Short mmCIF file of C-alpha atoms and ligand atoms in Angstrom, two decimals:
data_model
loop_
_atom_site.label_atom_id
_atom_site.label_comp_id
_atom_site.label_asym_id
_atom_site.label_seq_id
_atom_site.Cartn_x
_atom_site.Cartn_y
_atom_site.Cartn_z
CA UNK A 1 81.74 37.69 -144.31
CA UNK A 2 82.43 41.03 -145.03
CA UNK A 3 79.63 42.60 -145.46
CA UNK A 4 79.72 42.64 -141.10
CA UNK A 5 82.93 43.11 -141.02
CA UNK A 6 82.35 46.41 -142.02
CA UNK A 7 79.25 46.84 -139.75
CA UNK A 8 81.42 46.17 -136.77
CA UNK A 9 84.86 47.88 -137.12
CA UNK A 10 82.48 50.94 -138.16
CA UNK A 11 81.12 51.63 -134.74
CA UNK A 12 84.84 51.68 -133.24
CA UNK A 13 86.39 53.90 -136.39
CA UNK A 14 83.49 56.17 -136.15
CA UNK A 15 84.47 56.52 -132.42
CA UNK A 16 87.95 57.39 -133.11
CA UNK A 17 87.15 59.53 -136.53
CA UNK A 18 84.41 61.23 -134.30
CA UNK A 19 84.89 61.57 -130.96
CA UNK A 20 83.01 65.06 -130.68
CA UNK A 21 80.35 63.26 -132.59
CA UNK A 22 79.97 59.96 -130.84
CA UNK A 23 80.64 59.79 -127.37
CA UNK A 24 80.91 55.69 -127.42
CA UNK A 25 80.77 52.63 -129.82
CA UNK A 26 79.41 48.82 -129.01
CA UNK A 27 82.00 47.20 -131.83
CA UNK A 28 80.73 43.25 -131.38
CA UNK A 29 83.32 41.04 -133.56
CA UNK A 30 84.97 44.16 -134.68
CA UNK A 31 88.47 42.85 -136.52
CA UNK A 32 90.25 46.34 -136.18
CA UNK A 33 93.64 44.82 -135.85
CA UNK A 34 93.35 42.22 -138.44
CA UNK A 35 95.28 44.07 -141.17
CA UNK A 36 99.40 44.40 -141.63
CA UNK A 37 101.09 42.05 -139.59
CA UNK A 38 99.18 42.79 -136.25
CA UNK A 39 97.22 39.55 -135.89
CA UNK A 40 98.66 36.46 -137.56
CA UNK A 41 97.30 36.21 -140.81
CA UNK A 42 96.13 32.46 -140.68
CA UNK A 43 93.90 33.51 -137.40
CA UNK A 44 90.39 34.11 -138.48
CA UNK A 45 91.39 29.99 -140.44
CA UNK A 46 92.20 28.75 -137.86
CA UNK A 47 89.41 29.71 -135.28
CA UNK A 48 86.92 28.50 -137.72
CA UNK A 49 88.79 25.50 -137.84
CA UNK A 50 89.21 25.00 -133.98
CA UNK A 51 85.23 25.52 -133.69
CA UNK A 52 84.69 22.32 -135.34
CA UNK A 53 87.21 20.64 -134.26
CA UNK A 54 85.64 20.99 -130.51
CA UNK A 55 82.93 19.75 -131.72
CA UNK A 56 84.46 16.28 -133.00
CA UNK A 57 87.62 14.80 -134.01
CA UNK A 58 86.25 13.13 -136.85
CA UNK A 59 84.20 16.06 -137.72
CA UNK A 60 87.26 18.53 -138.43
CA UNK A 61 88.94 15.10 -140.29
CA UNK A 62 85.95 14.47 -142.31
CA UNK A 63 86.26 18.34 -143.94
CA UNK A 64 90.18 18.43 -144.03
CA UNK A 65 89.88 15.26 -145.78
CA UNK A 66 87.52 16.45 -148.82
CA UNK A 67 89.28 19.08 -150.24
CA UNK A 68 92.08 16.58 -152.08
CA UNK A 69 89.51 14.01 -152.86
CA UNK A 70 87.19 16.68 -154.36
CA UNK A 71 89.92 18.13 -156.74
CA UNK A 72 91.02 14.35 -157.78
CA UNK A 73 87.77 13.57 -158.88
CA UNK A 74 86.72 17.14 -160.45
CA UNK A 75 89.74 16.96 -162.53
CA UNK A 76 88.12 15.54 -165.26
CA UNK A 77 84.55 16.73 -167.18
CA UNK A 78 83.45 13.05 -166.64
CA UNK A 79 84.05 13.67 -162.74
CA UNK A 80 82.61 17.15 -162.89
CA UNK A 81 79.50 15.83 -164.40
CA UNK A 82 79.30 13.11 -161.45
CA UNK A 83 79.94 15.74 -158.96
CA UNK A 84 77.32 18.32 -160.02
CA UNK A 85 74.38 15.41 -159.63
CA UNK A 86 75.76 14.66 -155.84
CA UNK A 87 76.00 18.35 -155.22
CA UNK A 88 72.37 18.83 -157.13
CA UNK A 89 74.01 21.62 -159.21
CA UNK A 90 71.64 23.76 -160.99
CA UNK A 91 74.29 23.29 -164.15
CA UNK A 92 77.22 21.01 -164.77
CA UNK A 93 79.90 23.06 -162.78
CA UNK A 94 83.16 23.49 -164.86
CA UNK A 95 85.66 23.58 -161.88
CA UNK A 96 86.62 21.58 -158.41
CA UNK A 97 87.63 24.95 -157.35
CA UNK A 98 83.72 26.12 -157.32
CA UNK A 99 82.44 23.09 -155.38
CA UNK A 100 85.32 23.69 -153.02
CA UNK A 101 84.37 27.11 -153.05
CA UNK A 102 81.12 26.58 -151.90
CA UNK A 103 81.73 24.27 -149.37
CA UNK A 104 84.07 26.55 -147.98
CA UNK A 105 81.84 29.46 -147.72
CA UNK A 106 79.35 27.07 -145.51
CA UNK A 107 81.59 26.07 -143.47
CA UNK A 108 83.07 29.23 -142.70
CA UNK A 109 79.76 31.56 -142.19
CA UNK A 110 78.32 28.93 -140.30
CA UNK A 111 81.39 29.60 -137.93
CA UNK A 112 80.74 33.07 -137.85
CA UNK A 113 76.87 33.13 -137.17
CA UNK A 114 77.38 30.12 -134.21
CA UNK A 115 74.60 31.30 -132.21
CA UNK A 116 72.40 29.72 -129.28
CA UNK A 117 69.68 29.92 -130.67
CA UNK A 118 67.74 29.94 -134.21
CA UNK A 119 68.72 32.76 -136.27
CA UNK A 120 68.57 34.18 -139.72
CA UNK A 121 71.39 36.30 -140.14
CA UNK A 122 73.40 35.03 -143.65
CA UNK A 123 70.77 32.55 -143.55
CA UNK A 124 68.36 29.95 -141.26
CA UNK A 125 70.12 28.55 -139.34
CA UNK A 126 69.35 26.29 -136.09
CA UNK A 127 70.90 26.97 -132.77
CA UNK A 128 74.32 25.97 -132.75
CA UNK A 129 74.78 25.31 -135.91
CA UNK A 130 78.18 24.06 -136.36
CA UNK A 131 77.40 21.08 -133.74
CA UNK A 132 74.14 20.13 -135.79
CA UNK A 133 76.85 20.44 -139.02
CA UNK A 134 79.36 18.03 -137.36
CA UNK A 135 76.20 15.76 -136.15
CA UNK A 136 75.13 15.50 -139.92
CA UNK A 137 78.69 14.16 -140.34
CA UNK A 138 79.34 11.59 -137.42
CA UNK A 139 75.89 10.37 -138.61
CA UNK A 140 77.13 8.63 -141.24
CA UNK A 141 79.02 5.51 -141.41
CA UNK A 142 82.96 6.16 -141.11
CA UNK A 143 83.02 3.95 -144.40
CA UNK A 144 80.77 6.45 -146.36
CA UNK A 145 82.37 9.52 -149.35
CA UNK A 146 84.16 11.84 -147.48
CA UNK A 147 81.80 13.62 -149.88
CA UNK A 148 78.46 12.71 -149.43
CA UNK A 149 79.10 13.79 -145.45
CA UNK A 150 80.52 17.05 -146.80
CA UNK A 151 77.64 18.18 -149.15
CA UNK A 152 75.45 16.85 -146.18
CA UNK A 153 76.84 19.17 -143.65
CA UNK A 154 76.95 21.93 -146.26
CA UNK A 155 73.20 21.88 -146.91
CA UNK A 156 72.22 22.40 -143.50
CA UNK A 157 73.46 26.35 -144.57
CA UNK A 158 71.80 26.37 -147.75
CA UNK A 159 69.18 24.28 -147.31
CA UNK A 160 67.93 24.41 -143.81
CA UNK A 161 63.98 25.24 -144.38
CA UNK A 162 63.80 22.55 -147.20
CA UNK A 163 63.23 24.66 -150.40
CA UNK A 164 65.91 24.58 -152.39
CA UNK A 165 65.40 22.95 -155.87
CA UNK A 166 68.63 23.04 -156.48
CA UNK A 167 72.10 24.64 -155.75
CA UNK A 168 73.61 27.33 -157.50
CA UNK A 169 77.14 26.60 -156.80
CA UNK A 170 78.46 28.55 -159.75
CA UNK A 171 77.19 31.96 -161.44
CA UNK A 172 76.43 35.46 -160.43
CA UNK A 173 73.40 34.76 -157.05
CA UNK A 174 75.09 37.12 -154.46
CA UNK A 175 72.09 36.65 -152.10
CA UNK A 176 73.71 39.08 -149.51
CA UNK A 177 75.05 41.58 -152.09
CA UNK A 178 78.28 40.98 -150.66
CA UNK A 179 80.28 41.45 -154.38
CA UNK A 180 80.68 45.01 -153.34
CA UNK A 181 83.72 44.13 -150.58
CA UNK A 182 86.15 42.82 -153.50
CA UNK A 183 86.20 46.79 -154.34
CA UNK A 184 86.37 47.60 -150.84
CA UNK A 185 89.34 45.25 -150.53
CA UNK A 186 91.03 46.44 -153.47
CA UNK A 187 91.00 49.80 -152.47
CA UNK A 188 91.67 50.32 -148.80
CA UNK A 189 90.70 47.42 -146.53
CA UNK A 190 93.71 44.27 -147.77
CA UNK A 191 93.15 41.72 -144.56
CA UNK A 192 95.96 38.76 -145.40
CA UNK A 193 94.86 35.73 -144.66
CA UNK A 194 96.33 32.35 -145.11
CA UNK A 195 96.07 28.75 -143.89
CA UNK A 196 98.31 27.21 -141.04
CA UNK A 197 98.65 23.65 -140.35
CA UNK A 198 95.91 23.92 -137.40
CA UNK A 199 93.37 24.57 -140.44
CA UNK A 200 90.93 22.32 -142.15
CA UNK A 201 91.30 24.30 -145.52
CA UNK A 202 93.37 23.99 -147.99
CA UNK A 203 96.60 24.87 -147.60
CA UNK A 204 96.74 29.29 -148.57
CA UNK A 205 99.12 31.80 -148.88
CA UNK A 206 98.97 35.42 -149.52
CA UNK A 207 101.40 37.98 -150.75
CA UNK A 208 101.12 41.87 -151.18
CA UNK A 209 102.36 41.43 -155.06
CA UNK A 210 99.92 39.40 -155.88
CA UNK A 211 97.19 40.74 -154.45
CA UNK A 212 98.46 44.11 -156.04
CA UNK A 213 98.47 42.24 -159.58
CA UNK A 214 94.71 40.54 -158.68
CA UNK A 215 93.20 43.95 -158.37
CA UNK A 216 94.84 45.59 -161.10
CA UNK A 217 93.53 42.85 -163.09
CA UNK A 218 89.83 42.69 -161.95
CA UNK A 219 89.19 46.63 -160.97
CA UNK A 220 91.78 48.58 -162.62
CA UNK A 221 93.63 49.85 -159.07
CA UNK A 222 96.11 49.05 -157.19
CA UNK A 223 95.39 48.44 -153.48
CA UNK A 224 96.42 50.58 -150.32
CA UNK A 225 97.97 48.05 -148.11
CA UNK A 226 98.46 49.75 -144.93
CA UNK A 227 95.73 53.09 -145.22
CA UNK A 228 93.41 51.07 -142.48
CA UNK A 229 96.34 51.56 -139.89
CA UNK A 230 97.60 54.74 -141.32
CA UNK A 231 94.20 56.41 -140.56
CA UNK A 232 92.85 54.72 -137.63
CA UNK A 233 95.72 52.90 -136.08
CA UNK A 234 96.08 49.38 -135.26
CA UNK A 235 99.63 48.96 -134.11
CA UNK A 236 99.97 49.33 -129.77
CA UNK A 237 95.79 49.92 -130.12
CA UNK A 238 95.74 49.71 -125.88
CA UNK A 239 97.76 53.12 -125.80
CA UNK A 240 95.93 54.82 -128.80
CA UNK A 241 92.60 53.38 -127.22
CA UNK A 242 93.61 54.65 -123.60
CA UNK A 243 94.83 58.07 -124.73
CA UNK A 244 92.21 58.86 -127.85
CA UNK A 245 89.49 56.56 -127.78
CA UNK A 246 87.46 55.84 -124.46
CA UNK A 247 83.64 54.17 -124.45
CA UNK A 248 84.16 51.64 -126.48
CA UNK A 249 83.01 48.21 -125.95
CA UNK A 250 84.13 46.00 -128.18
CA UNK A 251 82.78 42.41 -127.20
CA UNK A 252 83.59 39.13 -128.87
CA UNK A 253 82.77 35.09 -128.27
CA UNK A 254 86.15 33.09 -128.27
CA UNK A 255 84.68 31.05 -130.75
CA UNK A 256 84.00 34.07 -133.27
CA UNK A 257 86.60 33.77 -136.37
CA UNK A 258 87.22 37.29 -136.21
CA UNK A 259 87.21 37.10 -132.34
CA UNK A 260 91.83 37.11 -132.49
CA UNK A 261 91.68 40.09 -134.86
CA UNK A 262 89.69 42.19 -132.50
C1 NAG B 301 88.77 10.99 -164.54
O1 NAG B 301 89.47 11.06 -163.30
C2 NAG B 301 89.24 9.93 -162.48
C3 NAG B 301 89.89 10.20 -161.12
O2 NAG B 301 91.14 10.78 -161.24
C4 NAG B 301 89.80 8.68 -163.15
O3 NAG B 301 89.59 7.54 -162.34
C5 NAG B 301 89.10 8.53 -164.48
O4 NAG B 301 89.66 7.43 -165.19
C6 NAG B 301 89.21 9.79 -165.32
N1 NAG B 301 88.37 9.65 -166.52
C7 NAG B 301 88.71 10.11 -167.71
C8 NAG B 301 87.71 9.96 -168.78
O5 NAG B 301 89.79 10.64 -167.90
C1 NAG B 302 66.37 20.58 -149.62
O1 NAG B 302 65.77 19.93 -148.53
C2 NAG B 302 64.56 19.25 -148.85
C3 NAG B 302 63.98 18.70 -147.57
O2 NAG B 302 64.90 17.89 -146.92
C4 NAG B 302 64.86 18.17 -149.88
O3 NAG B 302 63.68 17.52 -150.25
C5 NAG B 302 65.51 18.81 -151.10
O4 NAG B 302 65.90 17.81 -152.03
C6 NAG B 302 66.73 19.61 -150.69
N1 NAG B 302 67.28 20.31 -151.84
C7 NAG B 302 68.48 20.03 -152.35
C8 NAG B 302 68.88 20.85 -153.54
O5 NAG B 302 69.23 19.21 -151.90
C1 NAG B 303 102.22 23.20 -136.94
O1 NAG B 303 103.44 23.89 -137.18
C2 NAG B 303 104.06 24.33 -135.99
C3 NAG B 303 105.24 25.22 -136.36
O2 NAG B 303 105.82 24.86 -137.57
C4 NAG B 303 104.49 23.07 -135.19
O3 NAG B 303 105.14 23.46 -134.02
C5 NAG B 303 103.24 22.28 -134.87
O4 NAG B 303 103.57 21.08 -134.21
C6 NAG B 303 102.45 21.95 -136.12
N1 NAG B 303 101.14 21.39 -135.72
C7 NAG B 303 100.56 20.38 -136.39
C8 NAG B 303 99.20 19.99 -135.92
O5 NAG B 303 101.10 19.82 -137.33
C1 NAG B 304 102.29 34.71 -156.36
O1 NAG B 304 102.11 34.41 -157.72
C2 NAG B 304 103.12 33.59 -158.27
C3 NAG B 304 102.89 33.51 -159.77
O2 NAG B 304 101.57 33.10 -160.06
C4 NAG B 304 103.09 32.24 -157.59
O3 NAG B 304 104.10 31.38 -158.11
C5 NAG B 304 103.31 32.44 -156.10
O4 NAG B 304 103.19 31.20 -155.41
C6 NAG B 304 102.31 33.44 -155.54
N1 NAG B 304 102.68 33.73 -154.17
C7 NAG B 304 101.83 33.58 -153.15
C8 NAG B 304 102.40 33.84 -151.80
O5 NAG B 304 100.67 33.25 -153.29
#
């Protein structure tokens, strides 16, 4: 998710870092004001949410609905073991949280990468991809595992052209090199996020300490919460934009996640 993220706010901080440099920036889904408390933190949640929600009802209740039944069931190895053969695991996962995990991260870059039309961004993907996910799931009868239509909908992001063998839902494969932003995070770019009652995710909540203790833990440092706004600004953007930072576009669908933080 990130990995863009830092594509697209790039064009608008090089604008304002720059100005005798670059006379304008395109930023397309450029998040610049999703950091402090500027944007509410369960926005970028919630939009993905709302996506597939307009697509159906029973769609957004299907995927709200799996996250409970998946941790009942994965909270014992016998369950695990049952799991991994209906998510065709490459190995016997050890947690829920990785099947959840994974299922997550489908749902949610298939929310960012909603194009039109085919594309191959994160991966192939048809046009509109979260309608053909929610299709996968009103396919089924309303009767039918809450996870079965889950891992359905999930493999039309991993598994679109057919090849797969199996899934890697646990272990190292970071197919879009993408490890790199927990560093970035940890340093100078903390974006709170959390879950509201509008979201299909499980419930999540964020706090500075912990997220101070996390990184510690992982990379040895201890994050800089607010350098993003202290260098390049964030709070009243339309005066510092009007006064310092002319020519640029910044250009967003409603239905982009990261479309309320920029
Ligand atoms: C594993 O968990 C399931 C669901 O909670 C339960 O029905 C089952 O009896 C448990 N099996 C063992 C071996 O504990
Ligand atoms: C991927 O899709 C192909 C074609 O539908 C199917 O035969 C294969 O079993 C799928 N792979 C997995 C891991 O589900
Ligand atoms: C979500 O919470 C807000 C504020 O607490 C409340 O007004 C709203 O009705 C709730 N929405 C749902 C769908 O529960
Ligand atoms: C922070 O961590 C503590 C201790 O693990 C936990 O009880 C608390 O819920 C966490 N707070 C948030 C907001 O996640």
């Amino acid at each position: 998710m990130i990995l863009w993220l830092l594509f697209l706010v790039l064009a608008s901080w090089f604008r304002l870092k720059y100005p005798h440099v670059a006379m304008g920036a395109v930023a397309s889904s450029a998040p610049i004001l999703q950091f402090d408390d500027i944007t509410p933190w369960s926005s970028f949640d919630d939009t993905v949410s709302q996506d597939f929600k307009s697509e159906s009802l029973n769609c957004f209740s299907v995927i709200k609905a799996v996250w409970d039944v998946l941790d009942d069931r994965g909270s014992n190895h016998t369950g695990l073991l049952e799991l991994s053969k209906t998510f065709r695991a490459c190995k016997t996962v050890q947690s829920a949280d990785s099947l959840g995990n994974w299922l997550a991260t489908a749902f949610t870059y298939t929310a960012m990468v909603d194009y039109p039309t085919p594309a191959n961004f994160m991966m192939n993907l048809p046009a509109y991809p979260v309608k053909e996910m929610c299709k996968i799931i009103d396919s089924f009868p309303t009767g039918a595992d809450v996870i079965d239509k889950a891992f359905a909908a999930a493999s039309l992001y991993y598994n679109y052209t057919g090849d797969q063998k199996c899934f890697q839902v646990e272990g190292d494969d970071d197919p879009h090199g993408l490890n790199g932003w927990g560093w970035q995070y940890c340093t100078e770019m903390v974006m709170p996020m959390t879950g509201s009652n509008e979201s299909m995710f499980p419930p999540a909540s964020f706090s500075y300490e912990n997220t101070s203790e996390d990184c510690l833990r992982y990379y040895g440092v201890r994050p800089r919460m607010h350098w993003i706004t202290t260098e390049y600004g964030g709070h009243k953007i339309d005066k510092v934009l009007k006064r310092f930072g002319s020519n640029i576009i910044f250009s967003n669908g409603m239905r982009d996640p990261w479309s309320r933080g920029g």
